[in-house]
XYZ file of C-alpha atoms in Angstrom:
567
model
C 280.794 5.355 -4.855
C 278.468 6.198 -1.953
C 276.616 9.477 -2.266
C 274.358 11.100 0.300
C 271.876 13.866 -0.648
C 270.850 16.167 2.191
C 268.878 19.400 2.431
C 269.649 22.327 4.693
C 267.830 25.613 5.140
C 269.425 29.012 5.436
C 267.739 32.323 6.253
C 267.527 34.863 3.454
C 266.239 38.399 3.762
C 263.047 39.351 2.005
C 259.558 37.986 1.538
C 258.673 34.716 -0.098
C 257.365 33.930 -3.525
C 254.250 32.262 -2.214
C 252.732 35.427 -0.962
C 253.708 35.156 2.687
C 255.000 38.238 4.377
C 257.926 38.789 6.699
C 261.453 40.017 6.628
C 263.063 36.598 6.537
C 262.525 33.492 4.441
C 264.409 30.197 4.259
C 266.160 29.131 1.084
C 266.498 25.408 0.513
C 269.960 24.196 -0.529
C 270.692 20.698 -1.716
C 273.968 19.318 -0.351
C 275.528 16.415 -2.262
C 278.220 14.552 -0.301
C 280.601 11.975 -1.782
C 281.106 9.803 1.305
C 284.263 8.073 -0.009
C 286.078 11.239 -1.149
C 284.640 13.519 1.463
C 283.691 16.107 -1.190
C 280.735 18.347 -0.511
C 278.907 20.219 -3.266
C 276.051 22.639 -2.637
C 273.600 23.867 -5.264
C 271.219 26.720 -4.507
C 268.024 25.872 -6.401
C 267.196 29.558 -6.749
C 270.047 29.859 -9.231
C 268.079 27.735 -11.677
C 265.825 30.717 -12.299
C 268.413 33.461 -12.005
C 267.306 35.386 -15.058
C 263.701 35.422 -13.884
C 264.672 36.599 -10.420
C 266.841 39.346 -11.850
C 263.891 40.539 -13.906
C 261.515 40.437 -10.970
C 263.914 42.248 -8.617
C 265.108 44.988 -10.921
C 263.578 48.434 -10.692
C 262.177 49.292 -14.113
C 263.019 52.876 -15.149
C 259.981 55.155 -15.127
C 260.244 55.967 -18.821
C 260.244 52.306 -19.811
C 257.464 51.554 -17.328
C 255.265 54.267 -18.832
C 255.938 52.884 -22.309
C 254.918 49.400 -21.160
C 251.718 50.720 -19.579
C 250.815 52.728 -22.702
C 251.319 49.687 -24.921
C 249.225 47.531 -22.593
C 246.481 50.164 -22.399
C 246.192 50.352 -26.180
C 245.812 46.579 -26.498
C 243.327 46.497 -23.630
C 241.380 49.326 -25.257
C 240.875 47.646 -28.639
C 239.944 44.281 -27.141
C 237.413 45.900 -24.786
C 236.107 48.168 -27.542
C 234.992 45.187 -29.614
C 232.814 44.020 -26.725
C 230.495 47.052 -26.870
C 231.055 48.852 -30.179
C 228.300 46.879 -31.918
C 225.779 47.112 -29.066
C 223.685 49.814 -30.775
C 224.359 48.965 -34.431
C 224.226 45.175 -34.810
C 220.571 45.503 -35.797
C 221.490 47.788 -38.726
C 224.090 45.257 -39.864
C 221.542 42.448 -39.536
C 219.053 44.408 -41.631
C 221.669 44.890 -44.336
C 222.160 41.128 -44.565
C 218.397 40.544 -44.138
C 219.126 38.074 -41.334
C 217.686 39.503 -38.125
C 217.312 36.084 -36.483
C 221.105 35.610 -36.283
C 222.000 39.231 -35.579
C 222.697 38.758 -31.878
C 225.427 36.239 -32.780
C 227.523 39.128 -34.093
C 228.019 40.049 -30.430
C 227.709 36.594 -28.866
C 230.353 34.939 -31.057
C 232.988 37.447 -29.904
C 232.078 36.991 -26.238
C 232.029 33.206 -26.603
C 235.475 32.880 -28.158
C 236.905 35.489 -25.782
C 235.698 33.481 -22.813
C 236.893 30.044 -23.871
C 240.495 31.106 -24.561
C 241.193 33.237 -21.489
C 242.404 30.465 -19.139
C 244.489 28.925 -21.933
C 246.613 31.997 -22.639
C 247.865 32.256 -19.070
C 249.311 28.751 -18.928
C 250.617 28.876 -22.505
C 252.461 32.113 -21.723
C 253.997 30.452 -18.647
C 255.431 27.774 -20.919
C 256.098 29.531 -24.240
C 256.728 33.118 -23.139
C 254.791 36.301 -22.401
C 255.665 38.369 -25.464
C 255.191 35.385 -27.762
C 251.644 34.969 -26.421
C 250.945 38.677 -26.998
C 252.180 38.439 -30.591
C 249.972 35.422 -31.308
C 246.917 37.104 -29.788
C 247.600 40.356 -31.639
C 247.989 38.639 -35.015
C 244.788 36.622 -34.551
C 242.893 39.742 -33.474
C 244.093 41.746 -36.480
C 243.326 38.925 -38.926
C 239.859 38.583 -37.411
C 239.303 42.344 -37.700
C 240.259 42.309 -41.386
C 237.940 39.372 -42.063
C 235.104 41.196 -40.282
C 235.697 44.309 -42.368
C 235.516 42.418 -45.675
C 232.706 40.019 -44.704
C 230.240 39.383 -47.510
C 227.600 37.475 -45.525
C 226.194 37.140 -42.030
C 227.807 33.718 -41.620
C 231.235 35.059 -42.564
C 230.857 38.011 -40.191
C 229.875 35.783 -37.260
C 232.782 33.399 -37.933
C 235.180 36.342 -38.288
C 233.992 37.798 -34.996
C 234.746 34.439 -33.357
C 238.292 34.548 -34.750
C 238.645 38.124 -33.576
C 237.483 37.066 -30.109
C 240.208 34.410 -29.871
C 242.740 37.199 -30.274
C 240.812 39.712 -28.162
C 240.544 37.294 -25.263
C 244.280 36.731 -25.426
C 245.022 40.460 -25.441
C 242.833 41.168 -22.414
C 244.353 38.240 -20.552
C 247.995 38.910 -21.362
C 247.738 42.599 -20.506
C 246.722 41.728 -16.934
C 249.317 38.948 -16.678
C 252.188 41.128 -17.896
C 251.221 43.948 -15.554
C 251.481 41.441 -12.699
C 254.977 40.512 -13.914
C 256.352 44.040 -13.928
C 254.831 45.434 -10.706
C 254.793 44.540 -7.029
C 251.519 44.074 -5.168
C 251.688 47.391 -3.318
C 252.129 49.491 -6.471
C 250.039 47.345 -8.806
C 246.825 49.158 -7.971
C 248.180 52.413 -9.405
C 248.780 50.779 -12.759
C 245.627 48.666 -12.800
C 243.809 51.978 -12.517
C 245.157 52.846 -15.966
C 243.804 49.564 -17.325
C 240.440 50.239 -15.709
C 240.458 53.651 -17.361
C 241.257 52.079 -20.707
C 238.461 49.537 -20.296
C 236.010 52.192 -19.105
C 236.764 54.547 -21.973
C 236.397 51.728 -24.495
C 233.105 50.598 -22.987
C 231.715 54.137 -22.980
C 233.060 55.166 -26.365
C 232.136 51.870 -28.048
C 228.355 52.291 -28.382
C 228.719 55.990 -29.195
C 231.412 55.421 -31.796
C 229.547 52.517 -33.357
C 226.377 54.560 -33.672
C 228.208 57.589 -35.075
C 230.082 55.509 -37.660
C 226.936 53.746 -38.878
C 225.001 57.020 -39.057
C 227.705 58.779 -41.085
C 229.686 56.078 -42.897
C 230.108 52.307 -43.333
C 230.024 49.908 -40.374
C 233.128 48.217 -41.800
C 235.248 51.106 -40.501
C 234.523 49.805 -36.986
C 236.891 46.917 -37.678
C 239.502 48.695 -39.805
C 240.344 51.155 -37.007
C 241.768 48.338 -34.873
C 244.847 47.936 -37.069
C 246.458 51.371 -36.525
C 246.133 50.807 -32.770
C 247.340 47.207 -32.466
C 250.474 47.493 -34.588
C 252.053 50.512 -32.811
C 251.191 49.009 -29.412
C 253.026 45.805 -30.289
C 256.061 47.767 -31.498
C 256.182 49.717 -28.217
C 256.060 46.501 -26.176
C 258.740 44.892 -28.346
C 261.254 47.566 -27.364
C 260.081 48.295 -23.796
C 259.132 44.871 -22.447
C 262.088 42.751 -21.329
C 260.666 39.637 -19.757
C 262.942 36.574 -19.905
C 261.671 33.571 -21.808
C 260.927 30.361 -19.900
C 263.846 27.925 -19.866
C 263.918 24.752 -21.974
C 263.777 23.658 -25.589
C 260.641 23.939 -27.708
C 260.085 20.188 -27.399
C 260.330 20.373 -23.619
C 257.889 23.278 -23.557
C 255.352 21.499 -25.764
C 255.476 18.477 -23.459
C 254.481 20.697 -20.547
C 251.285 21.944 -22.229
C 248.090 20.392 -20.917
C 246.579 19.609 -24.336
C 244.028 17.181 -22.895
C 242.858 19.728 -20.352
C 242.610 22.410 -23.041
C 240.521 20.147 -25.280
C 238.151 19.089 -22.497
C 237.854 22.700 -21.335
C 236.670 23.773 -24.793
C 234.215 20.877 -24.881
C 232.852 22.095 -21.550
C 232.641 25.863 -22.032
C 231.498 26.166 -25.659
C 228.284 24.099 -25.312
C 227.509 25.794 -22.007
C 227.729 29.291 -23.493
C 225.761 28.239 -26.580
C 223.037 26.874 -24.295
C 222.946 30.226 -22.494
C 222.599 31.990 -25.846
C 219.777 29.656 -26.931
C 217.794 29.809 -23.698
C 214.848 32.165 -23.942
C 216.004 33.397 -27.360
C 215.512 30.905 -30.155
C 214.477 28.102 -27.791
C 212.688 27.734 -24.483
C 214.802 27.053 -21.397
C 212.736 23.887 -20.984
C 213.338 22.671 -24.535
C 215.124 19.357 -25.016
C 217.911 21.036 -26.989
C 218.789 23.532 -24.255
C 218.463 21.063 -21.367
C 220.483 18.371 -23.156
C 223.240 20.857 -23.988
C 223.450 22.111 -20.402
C 223.497 18.565 -18.984
C 226.152 17.490 -21.479
C 228.293 20.512 -20.632
C 227.937 19.750 -16.912
C 229.168 16.178 -17.412
C 232.155 17.374 -19.446
C 232.830 19.981 -16.756
C 233.182 17.214 -14.175
C 235.547 15.372 -16.515
C 237.602 18.568 -16.841
C 237.949 18.851 -13.066
C 239.135 15.239 -12.861
C 241.685 15.815 -15.641
C 243.049 18.927 -13.940
C 243.141 17.230 -10.529
C 244.467 13.780 -11.346
C 245.944 13.737 -14.874
C 247.569 17.035 -15.873
C 251.155 17.599 -14.749
C 250.800 21.370 -15.250
C 247.036 21.992 -15.272
C 245.503 24.973 -17.019
C 243.401 25.613 -13.921
C 245.323 24.382 -10.845
C 242.563 23.407 -8.425
C 244.876 24.037 -5.469
C 244.352 27.757 -6.088
C 240.866 27.513 -4.637
C 242.270 26.441 -1.285
C 243.165 30.102 -0.901
C 240.232 31.983 0.582
C 240.842 35.155 -1.402
C 241.020 33.279 -4.712
C 237.652 31.621 -4.109
C 236.110 34.890 -2.923
C 237.557 36.748 -5.901
C 236.298 34.136 -8.366
C 232.768 34.517 -7.011
C 233.160 38.291 -6.903
C 234.390 38.464 -10.493
C 231.447 36.346 -11.655
C 229.017 38.724 -9.935
C 230.823 41.858 -11.125
C 230.638 40.562 -14.691
C 226.906 40.043 -14.350
C 226.459 43.512 -12.853
C 228.403 45.393 -15.539
C 227.536 43.689 -18.823
C 223.790 43.957 -18.194
C 223.764 47.768 -17.709
C 226.051 48.179 -20.711
C 223.454 46.446 -22.882
C 220.135 47.479 -21.326
C 220.695 51.111 -20.289
C 221.236 52.147 -23.954
C 218.124 50.096 -24.797
C 216.171 52.127 -22.261
C 217.338 55.416 -23.752
C 216.683 54.176 -27.281
C 213.173 52.799 -26.787
C 211.724 54.589 -23.756
C 213.402 57.989 -24.087
C 213.440 57.762 -27.920
C 217.090 58.769 -28.183
C 219.290 58.182 -31.224
C 221.892 55.394 -31.282
C 224.658 57.904 -30.595
C 222.787 59.649 -27.788
C 221.844 56.316 -26.196
C 225.503 55.380 -25.984
C 226.419 58.751 -24.477
C 224.258 57.993 -21.456
C 226.881 55.457 -20.334
C 229.486 58.193 -19.873
C 228.577 58.912 -16.213
C 229.056 55.240 -15.364
C 232.403 55.002 -17.099
C 233.666 58.377 -15.905
C 233.005 57.552 -12.269
C 234.515 54.094 -12.733
C 237.752 55.555 -14.084
C 237.975 58.069 -11.224
C 237.262 55.434 -8.569
C 239.786 53.004 -10.059
C 242.499 55.654 -9.926
C 241.638 56.530 -6.323
C 241.580 52.851 -5.338
C 245.051 52.340 -6.791
C 246.484 55.277 -4.861
C 244.888 54.144 -1.598
C 246.214 50.599 -1.988
C 249.715 51.883 -2.679
C 249.751 54.231 0.318
C 247.793 52.268 2.914
C 248.328 48.675 1.810
C 244.635 47.917 2.388
C 241.986 46.745 -0.014
C 239.102 45.002 1.790
C 237.371 48.306 2.514
C 237.484 49.137 -1.200
C 235.966 45.756 -2.059
C 233.178 46.299 0.471
C 232.496 49.713 -1.081
C 232.357 48.023 -4.477
C 229.518 45.734 -3.402
C 227.595 48.497 -1.635
C 227.769 51.032 -4.477
C 226.912 48.524 -7.213
C 223.972 47.122 -5.246
C 222.642 50.623 -4.582
C 223.105 51.795 -8.164
C 221.510 48.711 -9.702
C 218.612 48.909 -7.245
C 217.886 52.478 -8.317
C 217.559 51.278 -11.924
C 214.301 49.654 -10.822
C 212.875 53.151 -10.204
C 213.417 54.255 -13.814
C 210.295 55.700 -15.477
C 209.841 57.731 -18.679
C 209.780 60.877 -16.517
C 212.953 60.110 -14.531
C 215.130 63.214 -14.709
C 218.585 63.357 -16.239
C 220.076 64.109 -12.822
C 218.512 60.983 -11.312
C 219.688 58.774 -14.157
C 223.206 60.212 -14.043
C 223.387 59.766 -10.267
C 222.289 56.138 -10.545
C 224.967 55.322 -13.096
C 227.638 57.214 -11.135
C 226.974 54.997 -8.104
C 227.370 51.840 -10.184
C 230.529 53.211 -11.772
C 232.077 54.026 -8.398
C 231.469 50.467 -7.262
C 233.056 49.009 -10.366
C 236.077 51.282 -10.067
C 236.658 50.438 -6.419
C 236.342 46.695 -6.872
C 237.163 45.245 -10.288
C 240.956 45.482 -10.188
C 241.118 45.450 -6.379
C 239.615 41.951 -6.246
C 242.237 40.800 -8.722
C 245.100 42.150 -6.607
C 243.575 40.585 -3.465
C 243.700 37.155 -5.094
C 247.159 37.657 -6.598
C 248.716 38.522 -3.253
C 247.427 35.241 -1.796
C 249.193 32.922 -4.268
C 252.816 32.176 -5.094
C 254.383 33.992 -8.007
C 254.449 31.001 -10.351
C 250.646 30.723 -10.019
C 250.083 34.389 -10.827
C 249.210 33.941 -14.506
C 246.841 31.032 -13.857
C 245.091 32.959 -11.084
C 244.708 36.062 -13.230
C 243.286 34.232 -16.224
C 240.830 32.184 -14.150
C 239.432 35.352 -12.586
C 239.089 37.124 -15.940
C 237.316 34.037 -17.255
C 234.893 34.130 -14.320
C 234.118 37.793 -14.959
C 233.322 37.215 -18.620
C 231.356 34.060 -17.826
C 229.303 35.962 -15.256
C 228.500 38.611 -17.836
C 227.397 36.059 -20.414
C 225.316 34.144 -17.865
C 223.517 37.269 -16.629
C 222.949 38.565 -20.155
C 221.409 35.264 -21.219
C 219.070 35.146 -18.218
C 218.081 38.808 -18.397
C 217.715 38.767 -22.190
C 215.332 35.847 -21.784
C 213.317 37.838 -19.230
C 213.327 40.866 -21.539
C 212.247 39.009 -24.676
C 209.545 36.979 -22.932
C 207.892 40.058 -21.442
C 208.378 42.070 -24.639
C 206.686 39.473 -26.842
C 203.755 39.213 -24.460
C 203.318 42.987 -24.378
C 203.703 43.192 -28.170
C 200.977 40.601 -28.703
C 198.577 42.560 -26.498
C 199.444 45.859 -28.183
C 199.035 44.346 -31.659
C 195.573 43.111 -30.700
C 194.603 46.676 -29.758
C 196.131 48.264 -32.862
C 196.029 45.639 -35.650
C 196.818 48.232 -38.330
C 200.242 48.744 -36.748
C 201.019 45.101 -36.054
C 204.028 45.059 -38.409
C 205.560 48.088 -36.681
C 204.931 46.701 -33.197
C 206.378 43.268 -33.938
C 209.290 44.819 -35.853
C 210.170 46.971 -32.837
C 210.942 43.795 -30.872
C 214.099 43.350 -32.942
C 214.752 46.986 -33.863
C 214.084 49.317 -30.947
C 214.990 52.382 -32.991
C 211.690 51.982 -34.879
C 209.997 53.525 -31.849
C 211.494 56.910 -32.717
C 212.322 56.533 -36.407
C 208.882 55.725 -37.825
C 206.960 58.911 -38.772
C 203.196 59.321 -38.725
C 202.517 56.883 -35.884
C 199.559 57.907 -33.674
C 200.455 59.133 -30.201
C 198.522 56.274 -28.581
C 200.594 53.686 -30.441
C 203.806 55.531 -29.555
C 202.831 55.523 -25.885
C 201.983 51.830 -26.139
C 205.392 51.044 -27.644
C 207.080 53.096 -24.960
C 205.184 51.297 -22.190
C 205.949 47.928 -23.807
C 209.692 48.486 -23.519
C 209.414 50.157 -20.134
C 207.686 47.126 -18.616
C 210.139 44.671 -20.188
C 213.203 46.625 -19.057
C 211.752 47.074 -15.585
C 211.673 43.290 -15.233
C 215.292 43.155 -16.392
C 216.379 45.637 -13.720
C 214.461 43.686 -11.069
C 216.174 40.504 -12.281
C 219.550 42.183 -11.831
C 218.971 42.578 -8.076
C 219.869 38.970 -7.074
C 223.238 39.266 -8.833
C 223.908 42.492 -6.918
C 222.958 40.823 -3.643
C 225.269 37.894 -4.319
C 228.068 40.353 -5.073
C 227.606 42.018 -1.671
C 227.877 38.636 0.048
C 231.012 37.700 -1.913
C 232.778 40.917 -0.861
C 232.449 39.869 2.787
C 234.500 36.707 2.215
C 237.859 38.401 1.625
C 240.641 38.103 4.181
C 243.475 40.582 4.547
C 246.808 39.422 3.127
C 249.759 41.786 3.331
C 250.638 43.492 0.047
C 254.325 42.917 -0.639
C 256.653 45.624 -1.870
C 258.917 43.151 -3.684
C 258.057 41.356 -6.880
C 257.321 37.667 -6.917
C 259.067 35.321 -9.319
C 256.338 34.688 -11.899
C 258.302 32.810 -14.578
C 259.817 29.354 -14.195
């Protein structure tokens, strides 16, 4: 029997799944002709994903859409909360375990595990299913929270925080991916504003809540409160979220997973982040341990790129994404935004605690102007994108406001008024609100629907990585200057050497210790002021790089139809 296989194209109304605009696209139809019998059979390939297309084309009722957004916001809130809730209290926990040298790992372990899993969840959810990925992340996060709450040693707490981060990274990732599934590009900004609000509230409330809990009760409550939030959120999504599962048997799905790429990716990212944590903290940046770890991670990183380019059938990070100008610009922008937000979240409370002699709770409250303005700007940005279909101007405003706000941090002195400090943080918050989610939408509209999850997770990874990188560099600057100032101050006041050296690790000693002479208090205040001033100066290059990255974006039309995001 002679068979001929031909392809014809037929015009179909509507935009395309690859992000191109227009009122007409061409659907490819395979035509199979039996030459001997003269039979012709046509198969429209789009029918292979009928259920996915039905999902992506249907208009979700408002009530169900609000339920989905509420469930996503709750999960986003708890995962973001764990990033900052220990910022002002990890020292108290370290003192309880009498292990100050490892105290910073209570925070770092969560950030590390969150970062390394973010790109993995996107691809796994493409293969195994969106809701299934959310369930796995939620269970891991809850188990990690329970283990943190019952930890009996510093080692157990650090390990439990790492487990919690594996779940938290998945929650943050899947929330953004699912929102991309259920919205079109034009309306997405309105809903990403809700996520930005959730993230902003968590970041602002975290340090305040952590300080208040430690001052009035046990720090273990910080972890127990996650459970009554995660469980109801998952129940809401179970009933409201109706995303079809990817086609194929479990065996077929497992064969599609890029296990080699995932393994090499972990071997690349984990040592790199550990090297960042070591540098300038426990070890010098020039030490053999730090340099060897960075060089080893760089070599493995090259291997990872080769695996994703030449070996993986369905790579975790498809390198073709970076052929799109907006994806590359957004990746750089997310890296810079991460560096420009995580540093103020950590060092502004430190300023209030050590220079202004505020309490842990009060120090956290000083972040409220930043977060409040960020929430307002994110909401406004979403409305403007939906109505005007434009986003580059918002991204430019993001770079300008953040650069201006971070530059004004350099002018901080002990006599800087409340109005000046609030205004500085409001500027930074406006920039973050205008740009964080807008950059994500700009990249998403440039790629085809089936690459949406991979694009989203790569950008979230870059944002977290940028934050960790900047924190490691700036923490090194802070500690180096602080130790030098402490040594000089101890030489002038040898009777208070223990207090001065102890304040390096516990900044609250500046205000908590009674009976300290005014000259020593002023010396401690100046010690932290000088160290933090260098940190704020060191933040300027990241802000400048962010401004440059915002100029790289091209305009791509925001579509009003949903892309097919599930194979």
